[in-house]
Each structure stands twice: as C-alpha cells, then as structure tokens.
Coordinates of C-alpha atoms in Angstrom, one line a residue:
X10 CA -10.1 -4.5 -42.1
X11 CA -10.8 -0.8 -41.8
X12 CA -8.2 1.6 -40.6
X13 CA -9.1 5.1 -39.3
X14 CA -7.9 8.2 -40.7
X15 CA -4.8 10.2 -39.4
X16 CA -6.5 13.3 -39.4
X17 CA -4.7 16.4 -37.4
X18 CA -7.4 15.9 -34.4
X19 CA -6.3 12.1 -34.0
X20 CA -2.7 12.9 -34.4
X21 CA -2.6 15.5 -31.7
X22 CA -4.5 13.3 -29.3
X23 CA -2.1 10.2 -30.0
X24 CA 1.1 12.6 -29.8
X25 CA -0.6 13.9 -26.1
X26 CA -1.6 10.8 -24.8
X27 CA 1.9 8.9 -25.6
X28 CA 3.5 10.9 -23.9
X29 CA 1.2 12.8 -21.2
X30 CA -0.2 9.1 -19.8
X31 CA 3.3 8.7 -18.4
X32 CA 3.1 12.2 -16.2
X33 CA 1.1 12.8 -13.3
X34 CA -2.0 15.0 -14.1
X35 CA -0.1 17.2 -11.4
X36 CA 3.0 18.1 -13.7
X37 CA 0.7 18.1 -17.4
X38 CA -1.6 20.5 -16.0
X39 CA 1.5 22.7 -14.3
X40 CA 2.3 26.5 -15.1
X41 CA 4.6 26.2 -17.6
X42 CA 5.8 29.9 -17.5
X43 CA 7.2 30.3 -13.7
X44 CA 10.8 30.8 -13.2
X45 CA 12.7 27.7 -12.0
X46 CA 12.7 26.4 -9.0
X47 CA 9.5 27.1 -7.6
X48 CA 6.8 25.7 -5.4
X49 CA 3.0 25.5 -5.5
X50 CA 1.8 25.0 -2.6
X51 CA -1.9 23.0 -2.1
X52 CA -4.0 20.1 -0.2
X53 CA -4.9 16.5 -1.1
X54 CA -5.6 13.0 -0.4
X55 CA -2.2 10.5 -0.4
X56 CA -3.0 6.4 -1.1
X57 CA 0.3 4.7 -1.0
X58 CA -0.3 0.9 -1.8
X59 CA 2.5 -1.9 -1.7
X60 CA 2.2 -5.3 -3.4
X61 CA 3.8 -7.8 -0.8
X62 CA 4.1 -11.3 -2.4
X63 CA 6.7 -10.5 -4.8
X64 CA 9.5 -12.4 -3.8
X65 CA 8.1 -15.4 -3.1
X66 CA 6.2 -15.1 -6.7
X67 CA 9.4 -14.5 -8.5
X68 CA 11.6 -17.6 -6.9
X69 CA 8.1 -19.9 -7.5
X70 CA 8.3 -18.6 -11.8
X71 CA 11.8 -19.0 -11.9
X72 CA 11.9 -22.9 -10.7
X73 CA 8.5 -23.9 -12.2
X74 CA 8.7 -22.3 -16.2
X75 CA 9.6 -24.2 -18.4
X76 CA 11.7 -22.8 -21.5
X77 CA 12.7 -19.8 -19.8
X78 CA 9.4 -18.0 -20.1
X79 CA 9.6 -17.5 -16.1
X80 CA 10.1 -14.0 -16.5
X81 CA 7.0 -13.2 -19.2
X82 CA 5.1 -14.9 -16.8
X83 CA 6.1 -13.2 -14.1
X84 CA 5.6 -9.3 -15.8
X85 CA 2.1 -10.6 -17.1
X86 CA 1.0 -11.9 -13.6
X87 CA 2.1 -8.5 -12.3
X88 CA 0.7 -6.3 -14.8
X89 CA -2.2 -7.6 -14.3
X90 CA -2.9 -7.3 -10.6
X91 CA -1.1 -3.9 -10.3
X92 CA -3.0 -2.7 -13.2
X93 CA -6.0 -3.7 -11.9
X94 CA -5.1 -1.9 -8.5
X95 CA -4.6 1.2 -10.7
X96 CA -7.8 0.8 -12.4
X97 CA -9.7 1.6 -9.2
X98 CA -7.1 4.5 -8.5
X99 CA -8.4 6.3 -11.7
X100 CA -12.0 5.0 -11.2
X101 CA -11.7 7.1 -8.4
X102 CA -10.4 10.3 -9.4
X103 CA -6.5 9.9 -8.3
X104 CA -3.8 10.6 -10.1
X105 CA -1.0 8.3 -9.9
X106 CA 2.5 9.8 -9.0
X107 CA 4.4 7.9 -9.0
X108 CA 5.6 3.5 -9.1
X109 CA 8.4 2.5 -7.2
X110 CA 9.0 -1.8 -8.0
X111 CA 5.2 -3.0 -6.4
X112 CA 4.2 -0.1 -4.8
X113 CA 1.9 2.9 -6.1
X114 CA 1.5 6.7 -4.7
X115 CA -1.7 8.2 -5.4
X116 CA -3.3 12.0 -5.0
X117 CA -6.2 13.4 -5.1
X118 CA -5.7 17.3 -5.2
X119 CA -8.7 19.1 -3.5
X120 CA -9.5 22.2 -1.8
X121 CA -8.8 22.1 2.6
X122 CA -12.9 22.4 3.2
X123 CA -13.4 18.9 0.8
X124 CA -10.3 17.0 2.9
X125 CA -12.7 15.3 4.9
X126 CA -15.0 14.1 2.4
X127 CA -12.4 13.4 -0.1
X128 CA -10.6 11.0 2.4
X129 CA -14.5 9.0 3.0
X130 CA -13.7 9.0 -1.6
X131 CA -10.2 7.5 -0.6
X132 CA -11.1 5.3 1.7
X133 CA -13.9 4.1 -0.5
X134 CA -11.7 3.3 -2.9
X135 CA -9.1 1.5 -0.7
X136 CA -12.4 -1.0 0.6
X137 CA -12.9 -2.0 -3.1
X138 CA -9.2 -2.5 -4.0
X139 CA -8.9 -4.9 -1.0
X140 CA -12.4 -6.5 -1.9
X141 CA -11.3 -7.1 -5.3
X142 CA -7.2 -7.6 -5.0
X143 CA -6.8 -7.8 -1.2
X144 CA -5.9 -11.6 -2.0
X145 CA -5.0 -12.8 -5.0
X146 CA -4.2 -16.7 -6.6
X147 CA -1.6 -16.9 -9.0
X148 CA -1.1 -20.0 -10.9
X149 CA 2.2 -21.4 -9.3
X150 CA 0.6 -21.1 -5.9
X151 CA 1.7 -18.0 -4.5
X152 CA -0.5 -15.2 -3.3
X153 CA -0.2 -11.4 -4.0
X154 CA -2.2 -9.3 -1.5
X155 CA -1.7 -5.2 -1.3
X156 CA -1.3 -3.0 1.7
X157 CA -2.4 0.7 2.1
X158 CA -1.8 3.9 4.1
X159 CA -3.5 6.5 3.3
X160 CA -2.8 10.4 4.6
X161 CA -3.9 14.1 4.1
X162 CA -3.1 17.8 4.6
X163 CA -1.1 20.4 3.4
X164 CA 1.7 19.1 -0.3
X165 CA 3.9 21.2 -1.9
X166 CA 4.9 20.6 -5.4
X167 CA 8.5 21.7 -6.2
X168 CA 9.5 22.1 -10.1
X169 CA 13.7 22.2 -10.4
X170 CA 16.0 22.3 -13.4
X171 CA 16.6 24.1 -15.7
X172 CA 14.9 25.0 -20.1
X173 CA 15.7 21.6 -21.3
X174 CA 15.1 19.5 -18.3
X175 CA 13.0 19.9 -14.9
X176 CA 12.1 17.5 -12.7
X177 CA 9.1 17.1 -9.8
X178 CA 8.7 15.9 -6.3
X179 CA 5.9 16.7 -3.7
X180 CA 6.7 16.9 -0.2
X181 CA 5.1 17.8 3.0
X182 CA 3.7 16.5 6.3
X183 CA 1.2 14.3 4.4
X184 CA 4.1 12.5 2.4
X185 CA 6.1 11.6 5.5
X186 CA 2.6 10.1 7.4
X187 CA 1.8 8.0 4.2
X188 CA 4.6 6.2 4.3
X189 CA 4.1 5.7 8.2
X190 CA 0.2 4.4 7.4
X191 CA 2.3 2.2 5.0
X192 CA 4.8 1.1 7.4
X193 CA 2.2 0.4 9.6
X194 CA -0.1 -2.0 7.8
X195 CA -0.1 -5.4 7.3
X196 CA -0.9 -7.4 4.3
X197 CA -4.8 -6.6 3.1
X198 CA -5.2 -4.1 5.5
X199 CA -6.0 0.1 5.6
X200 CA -4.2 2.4 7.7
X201 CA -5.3 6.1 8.0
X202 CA -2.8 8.4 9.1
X203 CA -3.3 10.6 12.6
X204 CA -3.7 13.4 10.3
X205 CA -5.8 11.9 8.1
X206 CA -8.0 10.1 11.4
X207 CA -8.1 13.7 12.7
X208 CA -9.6 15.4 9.1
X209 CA -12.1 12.6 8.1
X210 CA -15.7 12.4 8.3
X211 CA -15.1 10.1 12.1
X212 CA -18.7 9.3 12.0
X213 CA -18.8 7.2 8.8
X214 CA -15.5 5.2 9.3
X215 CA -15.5 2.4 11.5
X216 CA -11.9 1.6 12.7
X217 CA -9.7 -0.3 15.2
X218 CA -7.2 1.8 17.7
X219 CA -3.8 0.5 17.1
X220 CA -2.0 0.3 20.2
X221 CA 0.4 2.6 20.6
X222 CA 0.0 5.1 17.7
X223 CA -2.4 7.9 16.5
X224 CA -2.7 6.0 13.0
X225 CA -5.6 3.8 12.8
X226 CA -6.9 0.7 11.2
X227 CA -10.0 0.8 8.6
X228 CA -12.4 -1.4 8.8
X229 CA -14.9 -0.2 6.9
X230 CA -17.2 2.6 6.5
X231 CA -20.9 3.2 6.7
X232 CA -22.3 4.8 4.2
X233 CA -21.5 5.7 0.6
X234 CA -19.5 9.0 0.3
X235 CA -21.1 11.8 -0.4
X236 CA -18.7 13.4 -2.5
X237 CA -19.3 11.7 -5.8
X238 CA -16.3 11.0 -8.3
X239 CA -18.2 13.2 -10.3
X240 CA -18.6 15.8 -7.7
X241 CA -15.0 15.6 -7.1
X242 CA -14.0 16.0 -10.7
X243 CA -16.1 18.9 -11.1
X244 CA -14.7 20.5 -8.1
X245 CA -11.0 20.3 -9.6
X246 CA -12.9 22.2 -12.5
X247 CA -10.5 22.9 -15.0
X248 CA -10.5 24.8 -18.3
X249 CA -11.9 23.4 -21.7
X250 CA -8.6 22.0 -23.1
X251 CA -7.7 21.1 -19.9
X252 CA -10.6 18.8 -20.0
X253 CA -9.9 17.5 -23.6
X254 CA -6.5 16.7 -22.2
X255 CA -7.8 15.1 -19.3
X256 CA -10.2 13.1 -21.3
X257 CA -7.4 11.9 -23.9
X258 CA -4.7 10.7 -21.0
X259 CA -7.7 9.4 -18.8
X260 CA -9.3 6.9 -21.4
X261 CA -5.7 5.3 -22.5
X262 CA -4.7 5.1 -19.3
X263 CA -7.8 3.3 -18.4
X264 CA -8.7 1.5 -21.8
X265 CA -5.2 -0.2 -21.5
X266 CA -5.5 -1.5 -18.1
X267 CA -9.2 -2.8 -19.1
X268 CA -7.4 -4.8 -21.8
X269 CA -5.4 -6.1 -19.9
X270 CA -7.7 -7.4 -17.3
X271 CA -10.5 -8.9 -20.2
X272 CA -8.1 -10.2 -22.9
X273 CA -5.2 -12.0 -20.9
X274 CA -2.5 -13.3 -22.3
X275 CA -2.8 -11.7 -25.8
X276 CA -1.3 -8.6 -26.8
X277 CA -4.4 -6.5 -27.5
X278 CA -4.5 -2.5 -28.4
X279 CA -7.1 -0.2 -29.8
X280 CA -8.0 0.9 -33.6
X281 CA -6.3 4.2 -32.3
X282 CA -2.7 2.3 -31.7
X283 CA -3.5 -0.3 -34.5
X284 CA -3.3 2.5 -37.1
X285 CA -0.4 3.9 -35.7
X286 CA 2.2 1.0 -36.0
X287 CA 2.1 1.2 -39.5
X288 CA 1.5 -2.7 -39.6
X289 CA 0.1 -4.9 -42.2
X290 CA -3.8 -5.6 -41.5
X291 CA -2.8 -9.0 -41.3
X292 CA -1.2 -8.6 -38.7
X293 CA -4.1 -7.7 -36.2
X294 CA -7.3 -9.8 -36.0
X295 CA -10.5 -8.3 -34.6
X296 CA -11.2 -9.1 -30.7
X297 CA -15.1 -10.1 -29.4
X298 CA -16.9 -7.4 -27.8
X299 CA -16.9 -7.6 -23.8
X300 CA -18.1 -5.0 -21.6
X301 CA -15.1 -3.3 -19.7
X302 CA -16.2 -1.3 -16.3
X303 CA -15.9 2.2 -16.6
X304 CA -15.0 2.2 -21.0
X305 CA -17.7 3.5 -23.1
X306 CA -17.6 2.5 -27.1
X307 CA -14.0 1.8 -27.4
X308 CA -14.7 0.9 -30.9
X309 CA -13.2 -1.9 -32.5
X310 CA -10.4 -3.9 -30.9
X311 CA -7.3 -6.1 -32.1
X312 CA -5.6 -8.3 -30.9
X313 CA -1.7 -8.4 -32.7
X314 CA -1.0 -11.7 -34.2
X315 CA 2.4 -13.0 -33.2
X316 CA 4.3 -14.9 -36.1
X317 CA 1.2 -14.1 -37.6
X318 CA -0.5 -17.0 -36.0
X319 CA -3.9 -17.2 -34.6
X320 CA -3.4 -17.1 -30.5
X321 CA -7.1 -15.5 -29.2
X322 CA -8.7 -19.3 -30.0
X323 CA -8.3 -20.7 -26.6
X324 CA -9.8 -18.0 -25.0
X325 CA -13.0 -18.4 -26.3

C-alpha cells in the first residue's frame, strides 16, 4: 500500500482543514485584527431545517437492537440522512452555522441587489433536499422527514471575548423570521418568510397563502435560478488564499459526507487521513471506485479494518 508524503503543503492543509471544517466559513474568513466586541454588519440567505422523526426513531433502536448496538445504529442512521441534508447545503453554496440536536442553520452571505436571486438558489436547494430526504425509510420502520423555513435581509455578526477566547452569534430580523418559517412548517414542507416572500423573484416561485400569516408555503418554482452556484461563488469573490482555504475546508467537508452516503456501514477515510493516523497499512484495505456527486479524483480510498477483519465483503 502506498502512503503519501507529509510534505509542508499537505501538513498545512490537514492542520487547516481539522480544525477550520468545524467553523463556519463566516468566522474563518473573519478580520482577525478588530478590537473586541465588534459587529460586521451584512445581508444573506437563512435555511433553517429540522429533522422531525427523532423520537420515535430512538425508542424503535432502543427496543429492537439486539446486543446493545441500539445506539451505533441510531448515530449511523442519523449521520447519514443529516449528512446527506448537508451535502445539498454545501452543493449549494451555504455555509452551515451552526447544528442544534436535528436541526441545521444555513447562510448564504451575499450582496442586498443578489437577495432575490439568491433566495430562487435557496429555494432551489430546499426542492431537492425534500425530493431527495423529504421522506425517508429507516430499517426499524420509522420515518425521518425534514422541515424548512427559509428567510432573508439584513445579519449582523457579533465577535465577543476576549485574546484567548471569542465567541460568534449572528442576529437580526432575518434570524428571528427563520425560526418563524420553521415554526410554521410542517413535516416535508418550505416556508418562506414575509421578508423573504417580499425580496424573492415572486414570478418564479409558485406558493400557497397560509391563512393568517405573511409567511408562505413553497411549492415549487418555475424555472432554474439564474444565479448559478458558480455565479454565486464568484460573486463572494475572495482573495487567493482565501480560496485555497475555501477549497481545503469545502472538499473534507464534502468528501466525508460523500463517504458516508456510498460506503455505509464501514468506517471509510481518504489517503489524506489514512496517512495521518500513523496506522499499520494493514490496517486499512483499499475501497472500489464509485462515482460521488460533486467529488472530483479523490484518489485512493480505505476503508479501516476493525480487529483487523475484512468487513467491506458484504457490500459488494
């Protein structure tokens, strides 16, 4: 088996992404030399999606495993239907905020004249989450389906603290209406906020009044977006090692959710990762290829070998 080299390049990247995947894009790209507190002050896109199905999951794993694995099979069922939520967050273009138990806050930072066509981007994005995860089987019966609100307008990013430890939250009018949207939608459903309804393109989302309210329900819209990912990506345009940053913390973030989804029930990682736990090659075995939706040339993958015993067989 061939192990890569540790050269600087690989180690900087590794050192960045360990720890930058875990921070939104929104603090890792911050000004690190204001004083403390302070506030930036700019516009985006909110998606706030909550897994319902939980409960009823957990009590079904807990009286039907056997051996006390109710609880691995309840984080790998999970981890797989949130992380495949996520991959169509990132797909997208958002940044994720935040997690909070089942639920998921996303942003997409933009400038106030792209709102509207960034929101058609969100709302995009929410139709094929709830095309591919709107409903989904689990093997003990129960279902796991995902509600969204979505919302838009003016955010403010506060930084507080102090040298050796500061801490983030974003607030505003768009923050408060997302959790409405949220509050307001039912299981497999869209809700756009009355300030997001008000800033959208109204002409390419279809929708259902709800009675009552200024929020709306989506039901689906009628053209493609014309604000690309792409186009949205460029228009955050950012600086060249913001960019090799960006590309470091996007593909991990991405590459491990892919895993997930293609090789289930295995504990699979990269050559990248393989290197660094400093295992015995015998403890890794190589994966088959499979194409992964939006991973170019991940290079060689591994599945790690748990008491050293082949477990990939019935997969195949």
């Amino acid at each position: 088996m061939g192990w890569i080299k540790g050269d600087g390049e690989i180690e900087d990247s590794y050192k960045i992404s360990k720890i930058a995947a875990h921070v939104p894009d929104l603090v890792v790209y911050s000004t690190l030399t204001n004083d403390i507190p302070y506030a930036e002050n700019f516009h985006g896109v909110l998606l706030f999606a909550d897994v319902s199905g939980f409960t009823n999951l957990t009590e079904k794993f807990s009286l039907s495993s056997k051996k006390g694995y109710g609880a691995d099979e309840l984080t790998r069922t999970l981890n797989s239907y949130i992380g495949e939520i996520v991959s169509h967050i990132l797909d997208a273009g958002g940044d994720i905020l935040n997690y909070a138990g089942d639920a998921i806050l996303a942003l997409w930072t933009v400038e106030r004249v792209q709102l509207s066509e960034v929101i058609s981007l969100v709302v995009k994005c929410s139709l094929n989450i709830q095309d591919q995860c709107g409903v989904r089987e689990t093997e003990v019966g129960c279902q796991l389906k995902v509600k969204i609100g979505i919302s838009a307008g003016k955010l403010s990013k506060v930084i507080v603290g102090d040298e050796i430890s500061q801490y983030f939250v974003v607030i505003g009018r768009a923050v408060d209406e997302v959790r409405l949207a949220e509050g307001l939608a039912v299981a497999s459903t869209i809700i756009l906020s009355p300030n997001a309804w008000e800033l959208c393109e109204r002409d390419n989302i279809a929708i259902d009044p709800i009675e009552n309210e200024r929020a709306v329900k989506v039901r689906y819209i009628k053209r493609e977006p014309s604000f690309s990912v792409e186009k949205y990506q460029d228009s955050i345009g950012t600086s060249v090692e913001h960019e090799k940053v960006a590309r470091v913390i996007g593909r991990k973030v991405n590459l491990a959710a892919r895993l997930m989804m293609h090789y289930p029930g295995v504990v699979s990682c990269d050559s990248e990762t393989c290197y660094y736990s400093k295992l015995p090659p015998f403890y890794f075995n190589e994966l088959p290829k499979k194409a992964m939706k939006g991973v170019k040339n991940p290079g060689v993958l591994y599945q790690f070998m748990a008491n050293k015993q082949p477990m990939y067989d019935h997969l195949m």
